PDB file of C-alpha atoms and ligand atoms in Angstrom:
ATOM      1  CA  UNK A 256       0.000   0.000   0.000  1.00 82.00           C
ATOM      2  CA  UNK A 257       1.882   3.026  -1.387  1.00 88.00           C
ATOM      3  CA  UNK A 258       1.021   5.968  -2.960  1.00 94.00           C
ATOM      4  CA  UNK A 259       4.106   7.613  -4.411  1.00 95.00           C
ATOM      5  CA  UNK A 260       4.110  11.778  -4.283  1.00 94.00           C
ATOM      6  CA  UNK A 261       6.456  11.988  -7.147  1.00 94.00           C
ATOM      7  CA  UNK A 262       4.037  12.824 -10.709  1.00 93.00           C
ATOM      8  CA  UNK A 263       2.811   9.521 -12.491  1.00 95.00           C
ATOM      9  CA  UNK A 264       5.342  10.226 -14.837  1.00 94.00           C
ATOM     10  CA  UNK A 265       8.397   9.418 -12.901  1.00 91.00           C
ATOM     11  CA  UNK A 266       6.886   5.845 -12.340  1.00 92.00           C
ATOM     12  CA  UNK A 267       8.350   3.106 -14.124  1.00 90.00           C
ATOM     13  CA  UNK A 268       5.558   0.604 -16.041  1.00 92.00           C
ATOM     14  CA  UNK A 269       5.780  -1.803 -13.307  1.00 91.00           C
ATOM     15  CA  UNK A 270       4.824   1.028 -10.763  1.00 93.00           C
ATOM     16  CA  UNK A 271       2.675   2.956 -12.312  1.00 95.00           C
ATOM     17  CA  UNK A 272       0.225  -0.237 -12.766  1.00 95.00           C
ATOM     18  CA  UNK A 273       1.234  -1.304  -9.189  1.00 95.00           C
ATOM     19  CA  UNK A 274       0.107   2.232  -7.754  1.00 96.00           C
ATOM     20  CA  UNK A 275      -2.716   2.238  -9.917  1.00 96.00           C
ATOM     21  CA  UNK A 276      -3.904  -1.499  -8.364  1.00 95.00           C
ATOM     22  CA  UNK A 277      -3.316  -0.255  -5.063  1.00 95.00           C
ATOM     23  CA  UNK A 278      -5.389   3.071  -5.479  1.00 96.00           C
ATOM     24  CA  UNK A 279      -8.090   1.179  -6.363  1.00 96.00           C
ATOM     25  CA  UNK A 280      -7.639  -1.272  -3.696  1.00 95.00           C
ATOM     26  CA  UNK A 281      -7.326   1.526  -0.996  1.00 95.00           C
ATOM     27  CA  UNK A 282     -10.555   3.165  -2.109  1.00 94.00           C
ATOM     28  CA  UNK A 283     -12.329  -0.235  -1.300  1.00 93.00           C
ATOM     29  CA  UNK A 284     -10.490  -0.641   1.854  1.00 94.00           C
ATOM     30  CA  UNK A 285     -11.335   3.092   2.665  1.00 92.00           C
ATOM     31  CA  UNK A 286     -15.264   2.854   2.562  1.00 91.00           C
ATOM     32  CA  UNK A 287     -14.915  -0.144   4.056  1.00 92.00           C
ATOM     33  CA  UNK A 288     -13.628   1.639   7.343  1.00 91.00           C
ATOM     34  CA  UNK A 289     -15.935   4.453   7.068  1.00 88.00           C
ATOM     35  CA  UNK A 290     -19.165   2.152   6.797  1.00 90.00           C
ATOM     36  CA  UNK A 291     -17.323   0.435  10.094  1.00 92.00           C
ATOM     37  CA  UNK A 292     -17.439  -2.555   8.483  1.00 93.00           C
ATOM     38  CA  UNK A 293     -13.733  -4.819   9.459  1.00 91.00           C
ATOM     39  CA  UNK A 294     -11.152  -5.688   6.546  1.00 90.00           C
ATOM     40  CA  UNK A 295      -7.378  -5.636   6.171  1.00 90.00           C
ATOM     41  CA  UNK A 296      -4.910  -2.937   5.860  1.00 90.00           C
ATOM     42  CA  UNK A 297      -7.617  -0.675   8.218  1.00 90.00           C
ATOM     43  CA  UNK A 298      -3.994  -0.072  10.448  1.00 91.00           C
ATOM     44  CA  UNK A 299      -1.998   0.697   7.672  1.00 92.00           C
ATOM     45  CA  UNK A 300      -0.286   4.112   8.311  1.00 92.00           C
ATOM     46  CA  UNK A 301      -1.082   4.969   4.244  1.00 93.00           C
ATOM     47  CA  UNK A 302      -4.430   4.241   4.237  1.00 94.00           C
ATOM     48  CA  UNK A 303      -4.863   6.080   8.002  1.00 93.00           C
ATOM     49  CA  UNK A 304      -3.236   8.968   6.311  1.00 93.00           C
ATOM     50  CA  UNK A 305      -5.956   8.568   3.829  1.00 92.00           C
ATOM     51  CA  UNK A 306      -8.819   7.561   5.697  1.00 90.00           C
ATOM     52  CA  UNK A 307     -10.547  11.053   5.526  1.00 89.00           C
ATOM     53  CA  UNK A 308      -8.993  11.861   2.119  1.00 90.00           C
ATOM     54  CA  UNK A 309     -10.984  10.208  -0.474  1.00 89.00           C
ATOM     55  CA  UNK A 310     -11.068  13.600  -2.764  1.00 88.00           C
ATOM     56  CA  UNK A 311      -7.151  12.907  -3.121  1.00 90.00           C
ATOM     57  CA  UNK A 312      -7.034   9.741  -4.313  1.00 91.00           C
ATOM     58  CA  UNK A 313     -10.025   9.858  -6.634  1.00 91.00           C
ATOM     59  CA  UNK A 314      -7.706  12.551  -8.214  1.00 90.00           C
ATOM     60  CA  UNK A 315      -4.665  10.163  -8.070  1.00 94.00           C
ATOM     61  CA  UNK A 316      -6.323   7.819  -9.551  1.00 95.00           C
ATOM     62  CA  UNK A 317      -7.261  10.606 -12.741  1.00 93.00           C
ATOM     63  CA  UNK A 318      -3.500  11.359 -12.671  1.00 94.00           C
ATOM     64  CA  UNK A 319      -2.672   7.690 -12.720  1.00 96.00           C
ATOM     65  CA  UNK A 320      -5.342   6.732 -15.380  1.00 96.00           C
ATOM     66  CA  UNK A 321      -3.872   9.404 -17.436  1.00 96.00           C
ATOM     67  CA  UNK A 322      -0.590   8.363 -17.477  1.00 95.00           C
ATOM     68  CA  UNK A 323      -1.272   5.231 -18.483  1.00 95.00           C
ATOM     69  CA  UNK A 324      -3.469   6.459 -21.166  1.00 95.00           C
ATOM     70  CA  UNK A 325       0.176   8.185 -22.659  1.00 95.00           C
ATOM     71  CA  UNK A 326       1.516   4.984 -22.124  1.00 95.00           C
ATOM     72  CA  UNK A 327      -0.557   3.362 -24.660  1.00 95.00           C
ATOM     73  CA  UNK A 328      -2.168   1.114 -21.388  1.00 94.00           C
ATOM     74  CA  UNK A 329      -6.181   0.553 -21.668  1.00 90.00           C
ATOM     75  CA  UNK A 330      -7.883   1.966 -18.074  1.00 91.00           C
ATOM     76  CA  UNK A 331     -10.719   0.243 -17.899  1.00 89.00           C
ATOM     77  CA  UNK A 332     -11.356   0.959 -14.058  1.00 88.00           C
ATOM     78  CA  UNK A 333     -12.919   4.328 -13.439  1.00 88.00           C
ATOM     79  CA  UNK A 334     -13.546   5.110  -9.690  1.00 88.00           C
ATOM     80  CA  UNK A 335     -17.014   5.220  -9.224  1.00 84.00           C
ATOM     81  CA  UNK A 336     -16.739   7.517  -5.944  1.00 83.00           C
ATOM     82  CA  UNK A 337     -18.110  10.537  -4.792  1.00 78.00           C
ATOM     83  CA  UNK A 338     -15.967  11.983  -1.975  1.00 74.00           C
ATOM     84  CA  UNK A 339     -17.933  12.636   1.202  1.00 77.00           C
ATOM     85  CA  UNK A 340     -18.265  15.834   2.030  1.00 74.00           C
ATOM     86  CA  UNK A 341     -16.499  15.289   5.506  1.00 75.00           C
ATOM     87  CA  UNK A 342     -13.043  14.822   3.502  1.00 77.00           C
ATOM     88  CA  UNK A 343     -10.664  16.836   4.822  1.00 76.00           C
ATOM     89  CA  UNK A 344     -10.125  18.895   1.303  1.00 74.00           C
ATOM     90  CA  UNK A 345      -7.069  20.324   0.164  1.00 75.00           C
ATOM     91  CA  UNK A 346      -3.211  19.280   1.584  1.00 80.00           C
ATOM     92  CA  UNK A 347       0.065  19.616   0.115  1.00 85.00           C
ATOM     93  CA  UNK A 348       3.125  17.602   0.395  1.00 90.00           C
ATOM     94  CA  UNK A 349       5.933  19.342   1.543  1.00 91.00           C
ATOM     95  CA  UNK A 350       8.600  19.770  -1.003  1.00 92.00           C
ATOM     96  CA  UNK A 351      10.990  17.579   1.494  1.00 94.00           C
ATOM     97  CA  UNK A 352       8.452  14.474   1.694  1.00 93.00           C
ATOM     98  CA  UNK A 353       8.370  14.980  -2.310  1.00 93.00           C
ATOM     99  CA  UNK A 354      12.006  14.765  -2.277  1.00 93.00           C
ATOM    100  CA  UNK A 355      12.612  11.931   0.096  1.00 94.00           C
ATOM    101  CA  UNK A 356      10.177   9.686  -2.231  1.00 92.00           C
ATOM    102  CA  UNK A 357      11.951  10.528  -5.239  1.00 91.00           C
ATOM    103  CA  UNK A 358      15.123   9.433  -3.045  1.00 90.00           C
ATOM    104  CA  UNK A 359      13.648   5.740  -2.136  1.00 91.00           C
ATOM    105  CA  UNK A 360      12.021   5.603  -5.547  1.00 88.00           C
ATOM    106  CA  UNK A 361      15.197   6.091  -7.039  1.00 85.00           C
ATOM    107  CA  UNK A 362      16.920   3.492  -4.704  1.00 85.00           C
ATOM    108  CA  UNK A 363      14.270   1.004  -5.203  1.00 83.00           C
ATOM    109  CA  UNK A 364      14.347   1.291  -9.008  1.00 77.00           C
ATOM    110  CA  UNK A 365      18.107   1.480  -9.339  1.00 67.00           C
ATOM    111  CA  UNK A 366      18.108   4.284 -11.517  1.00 56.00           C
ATOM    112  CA  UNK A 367      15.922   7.677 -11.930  1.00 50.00           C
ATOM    113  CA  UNK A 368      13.590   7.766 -14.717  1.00 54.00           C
ATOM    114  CA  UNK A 369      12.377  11.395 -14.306  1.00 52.00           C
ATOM    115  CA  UNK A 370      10.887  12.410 -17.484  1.00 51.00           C
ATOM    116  CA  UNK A 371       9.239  15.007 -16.242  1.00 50.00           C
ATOM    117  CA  UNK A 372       8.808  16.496 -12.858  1.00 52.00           C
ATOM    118  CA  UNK A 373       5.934  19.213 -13.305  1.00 51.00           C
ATOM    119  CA  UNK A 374       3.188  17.074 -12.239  1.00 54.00           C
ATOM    120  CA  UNK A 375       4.553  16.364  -8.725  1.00 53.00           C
ATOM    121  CA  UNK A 376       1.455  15.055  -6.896  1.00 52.00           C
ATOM    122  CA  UNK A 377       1.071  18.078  -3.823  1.00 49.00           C
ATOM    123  CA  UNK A 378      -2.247  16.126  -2.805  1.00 46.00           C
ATOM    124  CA  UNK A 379      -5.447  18.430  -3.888  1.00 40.00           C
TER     125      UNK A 379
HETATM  126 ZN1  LIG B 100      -8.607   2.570 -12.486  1.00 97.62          ZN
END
């Protein structure tokens, strides 16, 4: 369960789908928690962080969806969610937390893809 803060288009293949899986998967696990109904992952200190933060991944999931579109990827998985309207609203990563993921992004891939890095994901 990771959502990366670096912009979809720093993600290698294999991540970008991963990330993509796992958005989807944390939305489920997400409304699970908030209808107070028990399931996995409920613990987890990403999907805590986005327990009350729906909004932001429905729009990492656009961001992710998109990317893949570039990619030449079919997205045949649109989020059918409404964000409550007790979500928490906007955030913003600080540029530091953007940084450090780059950092263990870059360690875990072995090398730094960075195409682009105008799309850094701030949170909305
Ligand atoms: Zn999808």
């Amino acid at each position: 369960m990771r959502i990366w803060k670096v912009g979809p288009s720093e993600l290698s293949n294999r991540r970008l789908l991963g990330e993509h899986r796992e958005v989807h998967g944390m939305v489920t696990v997400v409304q699970k928690m908030r209808r107070g109904e028990p399931g996995g992952y409920q613990r987890h200190p990403e999907v805590l962080f986005y327990a009350d933060r729906l909004d932001a991944l429905i729009r990492r999931h656009e961001q992710l969806a998109a990317e893949m579109n570039r990619r030449g990827f079919r997205h045949h998985s649109p989020l059918r969610v409404c964000p409550p309207p007790e979500d928490r609203g906007l955030f913003t990563f600080t540029p530091e937390a953007i940084a450090r993921d780059r950092q263990e992004l870059h360690r875990r891939e072995g090398r730094f893809r960075g195409r682009r890095r105008d799309d850094d994901w701030r949170g909305f």
